[in-house]
PDB file of C-alpha atoms in Angstrom:
ATOM      1  CA  MET A 203      -6.688 -34.467   6.416  1.00 37.00           C
ATOM      2  CA  PRO A 204      -9.331 -31.962   7.691  1.00 36.00           C
ATOM      3  CA  CYS A 205      -8.005 -28.920   5.750  1.00 41.00           C
ATOM      4  CA  ARG A 206      -7.914 -30.976   2.607  1.00 40.00           C
ATOM      5  CA  GLU A 207     -11.414 -31.974   3.057  1.00 38.00           C
ATOM      6  CA  SER A 208     -12.667 -28.302   3.375  1.00 39.00           C
ATOM      7  CA  PHE A 209     -10.841 -27.625   0.238  1.00 37.00           C
ATOM      8  CA  LEU A 210     -12.620 -30.547  -1.523  1.00 35.00           C
ATOM      9  CA  PHE A 211     -15.905 -29.225  -0.565  1.00 35.00           C
ATOM     10  CA  PHE A 212     -14.985 -25.744  -1.732  1.00 37.00           C
ATOM     11  CA  LEU A 213     -14.141 -27.205  -5.181  1.00 38.00           C
ATOM     12  CA  LEU A 214     -17.309 -29.257  -5.143  1.00 35.00           C
ATOM     13  CA  GLY A 215     -19.305 -26.072  -4.617  1.00 40.00           C
ATOM     14  CA  LEU A 216     -17.415 -24.519  -7.663  1.00 42.00           C
ATOM     15  CA  ALA A 217     -18.304 -27.546  -9.859  1.00 43.00           C
ATOM     16  CA  THR A 218     -21.970 -27.946  -9.048  1.00 41.00           C
ATOM     17  CA  GLY A 219     -22.997 -24.320  -9.599  1.00 47.00           C
ATOM     18  CA  ALA A 220     -24.879 -21.904  -7.532  1.00 47.00           C
ATOM     19  CA  SER A 221     -28.137 -23.786  -8.232  1.00 49.00           C
ATOM     20  CA  ALA A 222     -27.051 -27.073  -6.974  1.00 67.00           C
ATOM     21  CA  GLN A 223     -24.449 -26.491  -4.446  1.00 82.00           C
ATOM     22  CA  THR A 224     -23.650 -29.141  -1.859  1.00 88.00           C
ATOM     23  CA  PRO A 225     -25.162 -28.187   1.497  1.00 91.00           C
ATOM     24  CA  LEU A 226     -22.341 -27.596   3.988  1.00 90.00           C
ATOM     25  CA  HIS A 227     -22.502 -27.734   7.770  1.00 92.00           C
ATOM     26  CA  THR A 228     -20.134 -26.598  10.387  1.00 93.00           C
ATOM     27  CA  GLU A 229     -19.092 -28.636  13.513  1.00 91.00           C
ATOM     28  CA  LEU A 230     -16.926 -27.388  16.511  1.00 92.00           C
ATOM     29  CA  ALA A 231     -13.715 -29.385  16.544  1.00 89.00           C
ATOM     30  CA  ALA A 232     -12.010 -27.555  19.443  1.00 93.00           C
ATOM     31  CA  THR A 233     -11.803 -24.381  21.512  1.00 94.00           C
ATOM     32  CA  GLY A 234      -8.984 -22.546  23.329  1.00 94.00           C
ATOM     33  CA  LEU A 235      -6.810 -21.938  20.218  1.00 97.00           C
ATOM     34  CA  LEU A 236      -4.812 -18.783  19.495  1.00 96.00           C
ATOM     35  CA  ARG A 237      -4.549 -17.657  15.783  1.00 96.00           C
ATOM     36  CA  PRO A 238      -4.554 -21.122  14.292  1.00 97.00           C
ATOM     37  CA  VAL A 239      -3.407 -21.112  10.730  1.00 96.00           C
ATOM     38  CA  LEU A 240      -3.151 -24.760   9.757  1.00 97.00           C
ATOM     39  CA  VAL A 241      -4.703 -28.204  10.608  1.00 97.00           C
ATOM     40  CA  THR A 242      -3.003 -31.438   9.606  1.00 97.00           C
ATOM     41  CA  ALA A 243      -1.833 -34.817  10.999  1.00 98.00           C
ATOM     42  CA  PRO A 244       0.750 -37.434  10.427  1.00 98.00           C
ATOM     43  CA  PRO A 245       0.026 -40.007   7.615  1.00 96.00           C
ATOM     44  CA  GLY A 246      -2.335 -42.710   9.002  1.00 95.00           C
ATOM     45  CA  ASP A 247      -2.993 -40.878  12.188  1.00 97.00           C
ATOM     46  CA  PHE A 248      -6.709 -40.558  12.507  1.00 95.00           C
ATOM     47  CA  GLN A 249      -6.937 -39.941  16.260  1.00 96.00           C
ATOM     48  CA  ARG A 250      -5.106 -36.539  16.509  1.00 98.00           C
ATOM     49  CA  LEU A 251      -5.205 -33.131  14.829  1.00 97.00           C
ATOM     50  CA  PHE A 252      -2.212 -31.061  14.886  1.00 98.00           C
ATOM     51  CA  VAL A 253      -3.022 -27.315  14.918  1.00 98.00           C
ATOM     52  CA  VAL A 254      -0.346 -24.727  13.912  1.00 98.00           C
ATOM     53  CA  GLU A 255      -0.769 -21.391  15.944  1.00 98.00           C
ATOM     54  CA  GLN A 256       0.889 -18.402  14.122  1.00 98.00           C
ATOM     55  CA  GLN A 257       2.659 -17.190  17.416  1.00 97.00           C
ATOM     56  CA  GLY A 258       4.830 -20.328  17.412  1.00 98.00           C
ATOM     57  CA  ARG A 259       3.067 -23.354  18.858  1.00 98.00           C
ATOM     58  CA  ILE A 260       1.796 -26.622  17.567  1.00 98.00           C
ATOM     59  CA  LYS A 261      -1.055 -28.149  19.648  1.00 98.00           C
ATOM     60  CA  ILE A 262      -2.747 -31.495  19.442  1.00 98.00           C
ATOM     61  CA  VAL A 263      -6.377 -31.925  19.596  1.00 98.00           C
ATOM     62  CA  ARG A 264      -7.783 -35.343  20.616  1.00 97.00           C
ATOM     63  CA  ASN A 265     -11.433 -36.199  21.029  1.00 94.00           C
ATOM     64  CA  GLY A 266     -12.239 -32.428  20.893  1.00 93.00           C
ATOM     65  CA  ALA A 267      -9.989 -31.446  23.510  1.00 96.00           C
ATOM     66  CA  VAL A 268      -6.538 -29.575  23.418  1.00 97.00           C
ATOM     67  CA  VAL A 269      -3.787 -31.637  24.739  1.00 97.00           C
ATOM     68  CA  THR A 270      -1.318 -30.005  27.196  1.00 96.00           C
ATOM     69  CA  PRO A 271       1.442 -29.112  27.012  1.00 97.00           C
ATOM     70  CA  PRO A 272       1.834 -28.283  23.306  1.00 98.00           C
ATOM     71  CA  PHE A 273       3.412 -30.549  20.927  1.00 98.00           C
ATOM     72  CA  LEU A 274       6.094 -27.884  20.202  1.00 98.00           C
ATOM     73  CA  ASP A 275       6.355 -24.527  21.663  1.00 98.00           C
ATOM     74  CA  LEU A 276       8.745 -22.017  20.080  1.00 98.00           C
ATOM     75  CA  VAL A 277       7.335 -18.936  21.684  1.00 97.00           C
ATOM     76  CA  GLY A 278      10.069 -17.185  23.808  1.00 91.00           C
ATOM     77  CA  THR A 279      12.905 -19.117  22.072  1.00 94.00           C
ATOM     78  CA  GLY A 280      13.801 -16.116  19.831  1.00 93.00           C
ATOM     79  CA  THR A 281      13.540 -18.346  16.688  1.00 95.00           C
ATOM     80  CA  VAL A 282      10.134 -17.274  15.225  1.00 96.00           C
ATOM     81  CA  SER A 283       9.236 -13.613  14.162  1.00 95.00           C
ATOM     82  CA  PHE A 284       5.430 -13.037  15.008  1.00 94.00           C
ATOM     83  CA  GLY A 285       3.254 -10.248  13.753  1.00 91.00           C
ATOM     84  CA  GLY A 286       1.282  -9.347  10.725  1.00 90.00           C
ATOM     85  CA  GLU A 287       1.787 -12.055   8.205  1.00 92.00           C
ATOM     86  CA  MET A 288       4.870 -13.446   9.970  1.00 95.00           C
ATOM     87  CA  GLY A 289       5.111 -16.304  12.367  1.00 97.00           C
ATOM     88  CA  LEU A 290       4.905 -20.125  12.344  1.00 98.00           C
ATOM     89  CA  LEU A 291       3.165 -20.823   9.112  1.00 98.00           C
ATOM     90  CA  GLY A 292       3.543 -24.419   7.837  1.00 98.00           C
ATOM     91  CA  LEU A 293       3.853 -27.922   9.142  1.00 98.00           C
ATOM     92  CA  ALA A 294       4.603 -31.124   7.234  1.00 98.00           C
ATOM     93  CA  PHE A 295       5.114 -34.795   8.621  1.00 98.00           C
ATOM     94  CA  HIS A 296       7.647 -36.953   6.828  1.00 98.00           C
ATOM     95  CA  PRO A 297       5.897 -39.774   4.893  1.00 98.00           C
ATOM     96  CA  ASN A 298       7.731 -42.281   7.260  1.00 98.00           C
ATOM     97  CA  TYR A 299       6.960 -40.203  10.448  1.00 98.00           C
ATOM     98  CA  ALA A 300       5.760 -43.356  12.334  1.00 97.00           C
ATOM     99  CA  SER A 301       9.290 -44.796  12.119  1.00 97.00           C
ATOM    100  CA  ASN A 302      11.552 -41.879  11.849  1.00 98.00           C
ATOM    101  CA  GLY A 303       9.798 -39.188  13.824  1.00 98.00           C
ATOM    102  CA  GLN A 304      10.721 -36.428  11.357  1.00 98.00           C
ATOM    103  CA  PHE A 305       8.550 -33.370  10.709  1.00 98.00           C
ATOM    104  CA  PHE A 306       9.193 -29.900   9.165  1.00 98.00           C
ATOM    105  CA  VAL A 307       7.994 -26.443   9.978  1.00 98.00           C
ATOM    106  CA  TYR A 308       8.041 -23.189   7.970  1.00 98.00           C
ATOM    107  CA  HIS A 309       8.302 -20.056   9.978  1.00 98.00           C
ATOM    108  CA  THR A 310       9.772 -16.562   9.684  1.00 97.00           C
ATOM    109  CA  THR A 311      12.942 -15.787  11.900  1.00 95.00           C
ATOM    110  CA  PRO A 312      14.853 -12.773  13.318  1.00 90.00           C
ATOM    111  CA  PRO A 313      17.020 -10.874  13.145  1.00 84.00           C
ATOM    112  CA  PHE A 314      16.321 -10.358   9.430  1.00 83.00           C
ATOM    113  CA  VAL A 315      13.116 -11.266   7.918  1.00 88.00           C
ATOM    114  CA  ASN A 316      14.053 -14.747   6.613  1.00 94.00           C
ATOM    115  CA  ALA A 317      11.698 -17.799   5.916  1.00 96.00           C
ATOM    116  CA  VAL A 318      13.217 -21.061   7.157  1.00 97.00           C
ATOM    117  CA  VAL A 319      12.159 -24.642   6.845  1.00 98.00           C
ATOM    118  CA  ARG A 320      13.303 -26.339   9.989  1.00 98.00           C
ATOM    119  CA  ARG A 321      13.514 -30.139  10.730  1.00 98.00           C
ATOM    120  CA  PHE A 322      12.440 -31.539  14.127  1.00 98.00           C
ATOM    121  CA  LEU A 323      12.207 -34.830  15.758  1.00 98.00           C
ATOM    122  CA  ARG A 324       9.419 -36.550  17.799  1.00 98.00           C
ATOM    123  CA  SER A 325      10.324 -37.069  21.463  1.00 98.00           C
ATOM    124  CA  THR A 326      11.577 -40.660  22.026  1.00 97.00           C
ATOM    125  CA  THR A 327       9.498 -40.964  25.186  1.00 97.00           C
ATOM    126  CA  ASP A 328       6.225 -39.167  24.583  1.00 98.00           C
ATOM    127  CA  PRO A 329       4.395 -39.370  21.057  1.00 97.00           C
ATOM    128  CA  ASP A 330       2.448 -36.245  21.904  1.00 98.00           C
ATOM    129  CA  ARG A 331       5.669 -34.195  22.264  1.00 98.00           C
ATOM    130  CA  ALA A 332       8.434 -33.004  19.961  1.00 98.00           C
ATOM    131  CA  ASP A 333      11.994 -32.755  20.998  1.00 98.00           C
ATOM    132  CA  PRO A 334      12.519 -29.005  21.038  1.00 96.00           C
ATOM    133  CA  THR A 335      16.300 -29.318  21.023  1.00 96.00           C
ATOM    134  CA  SER A 336      16.453 -31.187  17.699  1.00 97.00           C
ATOM    135  CA  GLY A 337      15.599 -28.263  15.564  1.00 97.00           C
ATOM    136  CA  GLN A 338      17.810 -27.952  12.413  1.00 97.00           C
ATOM    137  CA  ILE A 339      17.461 -25.397   9.651  1.00 97.00           C
ATOM    138  CA  VAL A 340      17.107 -27.003   6.109  1.00 98.00           C
ATOM    139  CA  LEU A 341      16.466 -24.047   4.049  1.00 98.00           C
ATOM    140  CA  SER A 342      16.497 -20.299   4.617  1.00 97.00           C
ATOM    141  CA  VAL A 343      15.333 -17.509   2.277  1.00 96.00           C
ATOM    142  CA  GLN A 344      15.358 -13.782   2.820  1.00 93.00           C
ATOM    143  CA  LEU A 345      11.809 -12.315   2.565  1.00 90.00           C
ATOM    144  CA  ILE A 346      12.848  -8.671   2.123  1.00 86.00           C
ATOM    145  CA  TYR A 347       9.714  -6.977   3.465  1.00 86.00           C
ATOM    146  CA  GLY A 348       8.137  -9.430   5.773  1.00 84.00           C
ATOM    147  CA  ASN A 349       4.885  -9.792   4.088  1.00 89.00           C
ATOM    148  CA  HIS A 350       3.769 -12.266   1.229  1.00 92.00           C
ATOM    149  CA  ASN A 351       5.558 -14.991   3.142  1.00 94.00           C
ATOM    150  CA  ALA A 352       3.231 -17.830   1.832  1.00 96.00           C
ATOM    151  CA  GLY A 353       4.393 -20.796   4.177  1.00 94.00           C
ATOM    152  CA  MET A 354       2.813 -23.958   2.973  1.00 97.00           C
ATOM    153  CA  ILE A 355       5.020 -27.112   3.024  1.00 98.00           C
ATOM    154  CA  GLU A 356       3.711 -30.573   1.941  1.00 98.00           C
ATOM    155  CA  PHE A 357       5.158 -33.836   0.938  1.00 98.00           C
ATOM    156  CA  GLY A 358       3.902 -34.886  -2.521  1.00 98.00           C
ATOM    157  CA  PRO A 359       2.993 -38.456  -3.681  1.00 97.00           C
ATOM    158  CA  ASP A 360       6.538 -38.658  -4.967  1.00 97.00           C
ATOM    159  CA  GLY A 361       7.952 -38.303  -1.504  1.00 98.00           C
ATOM    160  CA  TYR A 362       9.598 -34.918  -2.165  1.00 98.00           C
ATOM    161  CA  LEU A 363       8.849 -31.792  -0.064  1.00 98.00           C
ATOM    162  CA  TYR A 364       7.165 -29.014  -1.760  1.00 98.00           C
ATOM    163  CA  VAL A 365       7.759 -25.419  -0.316  1.00 98.00           C
ATOM    164  CA  ALA A 366       5.506 -22.525  -1.255  1.00 98.00           C
ATOM    165  CA  ILE A 367       7.325 -19.013  -0.948  1.00 97.00           C
ATOM    166  CA  GLY A 368       5.748 -15.686  -1.712  1.00 96.00           C
ATOM    167  CA  ASP A 369       7.255 -12.949  -3.706  1.00 95.00           C
ATOM    168  CA  GLY A 370       8.897 -11.128  -0.731  1.00 90.00           C
ATOM    169  CA  GLY A 371       6.228  -8.522  -0.551  1.00 88.00           C
ATOM    170  CA  SER A 372       6.765  -4.742  -0.502  1.00 83.00           C
ATOM    171  CA  THR A 373       5.422  -1.627   1.023  1.00 75.00           C
ATOM    172  CA  GLY A 374       2.559   0.760  -0.109  1.00 73.00           C
ATOM    173  CA  PRO A 375       1.789   2.072  -2.522  1.00 68.00           C
ATOM    174  CA  LEU A 376       3.773  -0.670  -4.583  1.00 59.00           C
ATOM    175  CA  TRP A 377       2.798  -3.609  -2.576  1.00 58.00           C
ATOM    176  CA  PRO A 378       0.532  -5.193  -5.130  1.00 65.00           C
ATOM    177  CA  ASN A 379       3.028  -5.189  -7.820  1.00 78.00           C
ATOM    178  CA  ASP A 380       6.025  -7.230  -6.738  1.00 89.00           C
ATOM    179  CA  PRO A 381       8.496  -4.187  -7.542  1.00 87.00           C
ATOM    180  CA  GLN A 382      11.562  -6.201  -7.758  1.00 90.00           C
ATOM    181  CA  ASN A 383       9.934  -8.751 -10.103  1.00 93.00           C
ATOM    182  CA  HIS A 384      10.931 -11.746  -7.899  1.00 95.00           C
ATOM    183  CA  ALA A 385       8.309 -14.132  -9.105  1.00 96.00           C
ATOM    184  CA  GLN A 386       9.373 -13.962 -12.672  1.00 96.00           C
ATOM    185  CA  ARG A 387      13.196 -13.940 -11.893  1.00 96.00           C
ATOM    186  CA  ASP A 388      15.155 -17.196 -12.154  1.00 97.00           C
ATOM    187  CA  ASP A 389      17.879 -16.113  -9.628  1.00 97.00           C
ATOM    188  CA  THR A 390      15.698 -16.116  -6.583  1.00 98.00           C
ATOM    189  CA  LEU A 391      13.356 -18.525  -4.691  1.00 98.00           C
ATOM    190  CA  LEU A 392      10.855 -15.833  -3.960  1.00 97.00           C
ATOM    191  CA  GLY A 393       7.451 -16.285  -5.711  1.00 97.00           C
ATOM    192  CA  LYS A 394       8.128 -19.933  -6.346  1.00 98.00           C
ATOM    193  CA  MET A 395       7.009 -23.355  -5.556  1.00 98.00           C
ATOM    194  CA  LEU A 396      10.147 -25.495  -4.540  1.00 98.00           C
ATOM    195  CA  ARG A 397      10.605 -29.205  -4.694  1.00 98.00           C
ATOM    196  CA  ILE A 398      13.411 -30.597  -2.712  1.00 98.00           C
ATOM    197  CA  ASP A 399      14.709 -34.187  -1.475  1.00 98.00           C
ATOM    198  CA  ILE A 400      15.186 -34.101   2.323  1.00 98.00           C
ATOM    199  CA  ASP A 401      16.293 -37.751   2.466  1.00 98.00           C
ATOM    200  CA  GLN A 402      19.318 -37.404  -0.004  1.00 97.00           C
ATOM    201  CA  PRO A 403      21.083 -34.130   1.037  1.00 97.00           C
ATOM    202  CA  ASN A 404      23.789 -32.814  -1.284  1.00 95.00           C
ATOM    203  CA  ALA A 405      26.501 -31.166   0.876  1.00 94.00           C
ATOM    204  CA  PRO A 406      26.911 -28.450   1.935  1.00 94.00           C
ATOM    205  CA  LEU A 407      23.006 -28.212   1.425  1.00 96.00           C
ATOM    206  CA  LEU A 408      20.946 -30.248   3.867  1.00 97.00           C
ATOM    207  CA  TYR A 409      18.513 -31.331   1.080  1.00 98.00           C
ATOM    208  CA  GLY A 410      19.102 -32.668  -2.507  1.00 98.00           C
ATOM    209  CA  ILE A 411      17.779 -31.642  -5.830  1.00 98.00           C
ATOM    210  CA  PRO A 412      15.464 -34.281  -7.480  1.00 98.00           C
ATOM    211  CA  ALA A 413      17.025 -35.149 -10.880  1.00 98.00           C
ATOM    212  CA  SER A 414      13.567 -34.669 -12.302  1.00 98.00           C
ATOM    213  CA  ASN A 415      13.174 -30.960 -11.321  1.00 98.00           C
ATOM    214  CA  PRO A 416      12.526 -28.921 -14.375  1.00 98.00           C
ATOM    215  CA  PHE A 417      15.633 -26.713 -13.893  1.00 98.00           C
ATOM    216  CA  ALA A 418      18.106 -29.065 -12.506  1.00 97.00           C
ATOM    217  CA  ALA A 419      21.076 -27.974 -14.463  1.00 95.00           C
ATOM    218  CA  PRO A 420      24.070 -25.666 -13.964  1.00 95.00           C
ATOM    219  CA  GLY A 421      23.285 -21.976 -13.680  1.00 96.00           C
ATOM    220  CA  ASN A 422      19.997 -20.338 -13.287  1.00 97.00           C
ATOM    221  CA  PRO A 423      17.030 -20.982 -12.878  1.00 98.00           C
ATOM    222  CA  ARG A 424      17.634 -22.127  -9.455  1.00 98.00           C
ATOM    223  CA  ASP A 425      17.607 -25.947  -9.186  1.00 98.00           C
ATOM    224  CA  GLU A 426      15.064 -25.913  -6.368  1.00 98.00           C
ATOM    225  CA  ILE A 427      12.387 -24.311  -8.491  1.00 98.00           C
ATOM    226  CA  TRP A 428       9.492 -26.496  -9.495  1.00 98.00           C
ATOM    227  CA  ALA A 429       7.044 -23.727 -10.549  1.00 98.00           C
ATOM    228  CA  PHE A 430       7.028 -19.856 -10.568  1.00 98.00           C
ATOM    229  CA  GLY A 431       4.906 -16.805 -11.109  1.00 97.00           C
ATOM    230  CA  PHE A 432       3.247 -16.769  -7.581  1.00 97.00           C
ATOM    231  CA  ARG A 433       2.352 -13.765  -5.439  1.00 95.00           C
ATOM    232  CA  ASN A 434       1.571 -15.384  -2.051  1.00 95.00           C
ATOM    233  CA  PRO A 435       0.704 -19.028  -2.268  1.00 97.00           C
ATOM    234  CA  TRP A 436      -0.612 -19.344   1.147  1.00 95.00           C
ATOM    235  CA  ARG A 437      -2.036 -23.053   0.974  1.00 97.00           C
ATOM    236  CA  CYS A 438      -1.841 -25.818  -1.427  1.00 96.00           C
ATOM    237  CA  THR A 439      -2.831 -29.628  -1.345  1.00 96.00           C
ATOM    238  CA  PHE A 440      -2.492 -32.791  -3.369  1.00 97.00           C
ATOM    239  CA  ASP A 441      -5.566 -34.673  -4.345  1.00 96.00           C
ATOM    240  CA  ARG A 442      -5.216 -38.021  -2.545  1.00 92.00           C
ATOM    241  CA  LEU A 443      -6.928 -39.892  -5.270  1.00 96.00           C
ATOM    242  CA  THR A 444      -5.430 -38.396  -8.427  1.00 97.00           C
ATOM    243  CA  GLY A 445      -2.212 -36.678  -7.237  1.00 97.00           C
ATOM    244  CA  ASP A 446      -3.305 -33.443  -8.971  1.00 98.00           C
ATOM    245  CA  LYS A 447      -2.139 -30.306  -7.030  1.00 98.00           C
ATOM    246  CA  TYR A 448      -4.310 -27.347  -6.069  1.00 98.00           C
ATOM    247  CA  ILE A 449      -2.705 -23.892  -5.024  1.00 98.00           C
ATOM    248  CA  ALA A 450      -4.507 -21.096  -3.392  1.00 97.00           C
ATOM    249  CA  ASP A 451      -2.504 -17.806  -4.263  1.00 96.00           C
ATOM    250  CA  VAL A 452      -3.523 -14.657  -2.468  1.00 93.00           C
ATOM    251  CA  GLY A 453      -3.960 -11.951  -5.115  1.00 86.00           C
ATOM    252  CA  GLY A 454      -3.255  -8.451  -5.728  1.00 77.00           C
ATOM    253  CA  MET A 455      -6.374  -7.783  -7.945  1.00 83.00           C
ATOM    254  CA  ARG A 456      -7.707 -11.216  -8.067  1.00 90.00           C
ATOM    255  CA  GLU A 457      -7.793 -14.187  -5.727  1.00 93.00           C
ATOM    256  CA  GLU A 458      -7.011 -17.401  -7.604  1.00 94.00           C
ATOM    257  CA  VAL A 459      -6.862 -21.258  -7.474  1.00 97.00           C
ATOM    258  CA  ASP A 460      -4.183 -22.694  -9.569  1.00 98.00           C
ATOM    259  CA  PHE A 461      -4.120 -26.263 -10.807  1.00 98.00           C
ATOM    260  CA  GLU A 462      -1.438 -28.715 -11.705  1.00 98.00           C
ATOM    261  CA  PRO A 463      -2.040 -32.125 -13.024  1.00 98.00           C
ATOM    262  CA  ALA A 464      -0.459 -35.136 -11.325  1.00 97.00           C
ATOM    263  CA  ALA A 465       1.756 -36.047 -14.338  1.00 92.00           C
ATOM    264  CA  ASP A 466       3.142 -32.512 -14.886  1.00 97.00           C
ATOM    265  CA  PRO A 467       6.726 -32.321 -15.337  1.00 98.00           C
ATOM    266  CA  GLY A 468       7.026 -28.890 -13.568  1.00 98.00           C
ATOM    267  CA  GLY A 469       8.318 -25.619 -14.775  1.00 98.00           C
ATOM    268  CA  ARG A 470       4.931 -23.881 -15.170  1.00 98.00           C
ATOM    269  CA  ASN A 471       4.616 -20.021 -14.963  1.00 98.00           C
ATOM    270  CA  TYR A 472       1.487 -19.000 -13.151  1.00 97.00           C
ATOM    271  CA  GLY A 473       1.863 -15.416 -14.402  1.00 96.00           C
ATOM    272  CA  TRP A 474       2.325 -13.037 -11.407  1.00 95.00           C
ATOM    273  CA  SER A 475       2.944 -10.237 -11.574  1.00 93.00           C
ATOM    274  CA  CYS A 476       2.178  -9.438 -15.166  1.00 93.00           C
ATOM    275  CA  MET A 477      -1.000 -11.381 -14.529  1.00 93.00           C
ATOM    276  CA  SER A 478      -3.314 -11.428 -11.695  1.00 92.00           C
ATOM    277  CA  GLY A 479      -5.755 -14.152 -12.288  1.00 93.00           C
ATOM    278  CA  THR A 480      -6.788 -13.706 -15.884  1.00 95.00           C
ATOM    279  CA  GLN A 481      -6.283  -9.798 -15.677  1.00 93.00           C
ATOM    280  CA  CYS A 482      -3.239  -7.988 -17.013  1.00 92.00           C
ATOM    281  CA  GLY A 483      -1.305  -6.420 -14.240  1.00 83.00           C
ATOM    282  CA  ASN A 484       2.351  -5.331 -14.356  1.00 84.00           C
ATOM    283  CA  ALA A 485       3.024  -5.541 -18.111  1.00 82.00           C
ATOM    284  CA  ALA A 486       6.617  -4.841 -17.576  1.00 85.00           C
ATOM    285  CA  ALA A 487       7.165  -8.227 -15.695  1.00 87.00           C
ATOM    286  CA  CYS A 488       6.431 -10.554 -18.690  1.00 89.00           C
ATOM    287  CA  THR A 489       3.891 -10.734 -21.613  1.00 92.00           C
ATOM    288  CA  CYS A 490       0.289 -10.704 -20.588  1.00 93.00           C
ATOM    289  CA  ASN A 491      -1.694 -13.729 -21.905  1.00 94.00           C
ATOM    290  CA  ALA A 492       1.437 -15.242 -23.297  1.00 95.00           C
ATOM    291  CA  PRO A 493       0.832 -18.907 -24.295  1.00 96.00           C
ATOM    292  CA  THR A 494       3.658 -19.955 -21.881  1.00 96.00           C
ATOM    293  CA  LEU A 495       1.570 -18.763 -18.806  1.00 97.00           C
ATOM    294  CA  THR A 496      -0.872 -21.091 -16.913  1.00 98.00           C
ATOM    295  CA  LEU A 497      -4.181 -19.254 -16.141  1.00 96.00           C
ATOM    296  CA  PRO A 498      -6.045 -20.096 -12.910  1.00 97.00           C
ATOM    297  CA  LEU A 499      -8.681 -22.779 -12.470  1.00 96.00           C
ATOM    298  CA  HIS A 500     -10.732 -20.385 -10.574  1.00 95.00           C
ATOM    299  CA  GLU A 501     -10.525 -16.745  -9.631  1.00 94.00           C
ATOM    300  CA  TYR A 502     -12.572 -14.094  -7.723  1.00 92.00           C
ATOM    301  CA  THR A 503     -12.320 -10.353  -6.984  1.00 89.00           C
ATOM    302  CA  THR A 504     -10.216  -9.331  -4.075  1.00 75.00           C
ATOM    303  CA  GLY A 505     -11.004  -6.465  -1.738  1.00 70.00           C
ATOM    304  CA  ALA A 506     -10.879  -5.368   1.919  1.00 68.00           C
ATOM    305  CA  SER A 507     -10.782  -8.166   4.246  1.00 63.00           C
ATOM    306  CA  LYS A 508     -10.734 -10.683   1.422  1.00 80.00           C
ATOM    307  CA  ALA A 509      -8.176 -13.380   0.696  1.00 87.00           C
ATOM    308  CA  ILE A 510      -8.203 -17.071  -0.299  1.00 90.00           C
ATOM    309  CA  ILE A 511      -6.707 -18.578   2.722  1.00 86.00           C
ATOM    310  CA  GLY A 512      -7.410 -22.382   2.065  1.00 84.00           C
TER     311      GLY A 512
END
């Protein structure tokens, strides 16, 4: 998928070094889009790009032109909170989308600042349209402040849906530090990477817990948690050849790329907020440089107007 290809080139640039970086060129794919935050496509679909606009629309681009009307338009429905870091942030197509027409979106929603994963169905009469009446909330998590929402959802090679949720944010001057320590706590889904089974729901939940999840047992940590210690994991991807996972986590002091090998059993702690990249931050959250922490594959200095977004 196009966004994954861009990430691959980024990693190639890191691997080859400054003296021998792969030359990159840009090509205009489409115009007329408003605040696009994600580009993806259904499995096996090489003719269309699906572009997520933060305000609440999903548009299709075919042969360089934006298809009208939008594939899905949630603007004006009262279901999407838009502004700042909030909005329609994620889109994932079911591995069997061609036959079942299921896709999932991640967005913030009023009246409280919640993040929801919502299931929709493709229209039965037009493959370029969704059925806007089919929306069903699968998962809802309160975000506390409305920033650090993350928002990436993606099906892994194992067929399970991975959901990245930020630490819930905060307001200045404490905003860098996860003041309620959500990312390290085991009683909340904030600051976590979740892994859920949307094909085998366990009532009253509309999803199931894979038996192989690292914390699938009575009591805390929450069963949905696959990994923790994230600040704002805005985008992630699976390597289509190896199954390895790369996670772009927007930092407080450092921007970082986290890595998880394909055969990993889950349960990793990526360190936020006691660690920001390889730097010690909020020492009260956990022990800096503890052997139980997973340090990033790559990091760089944050600053004004800088964030890792893909």
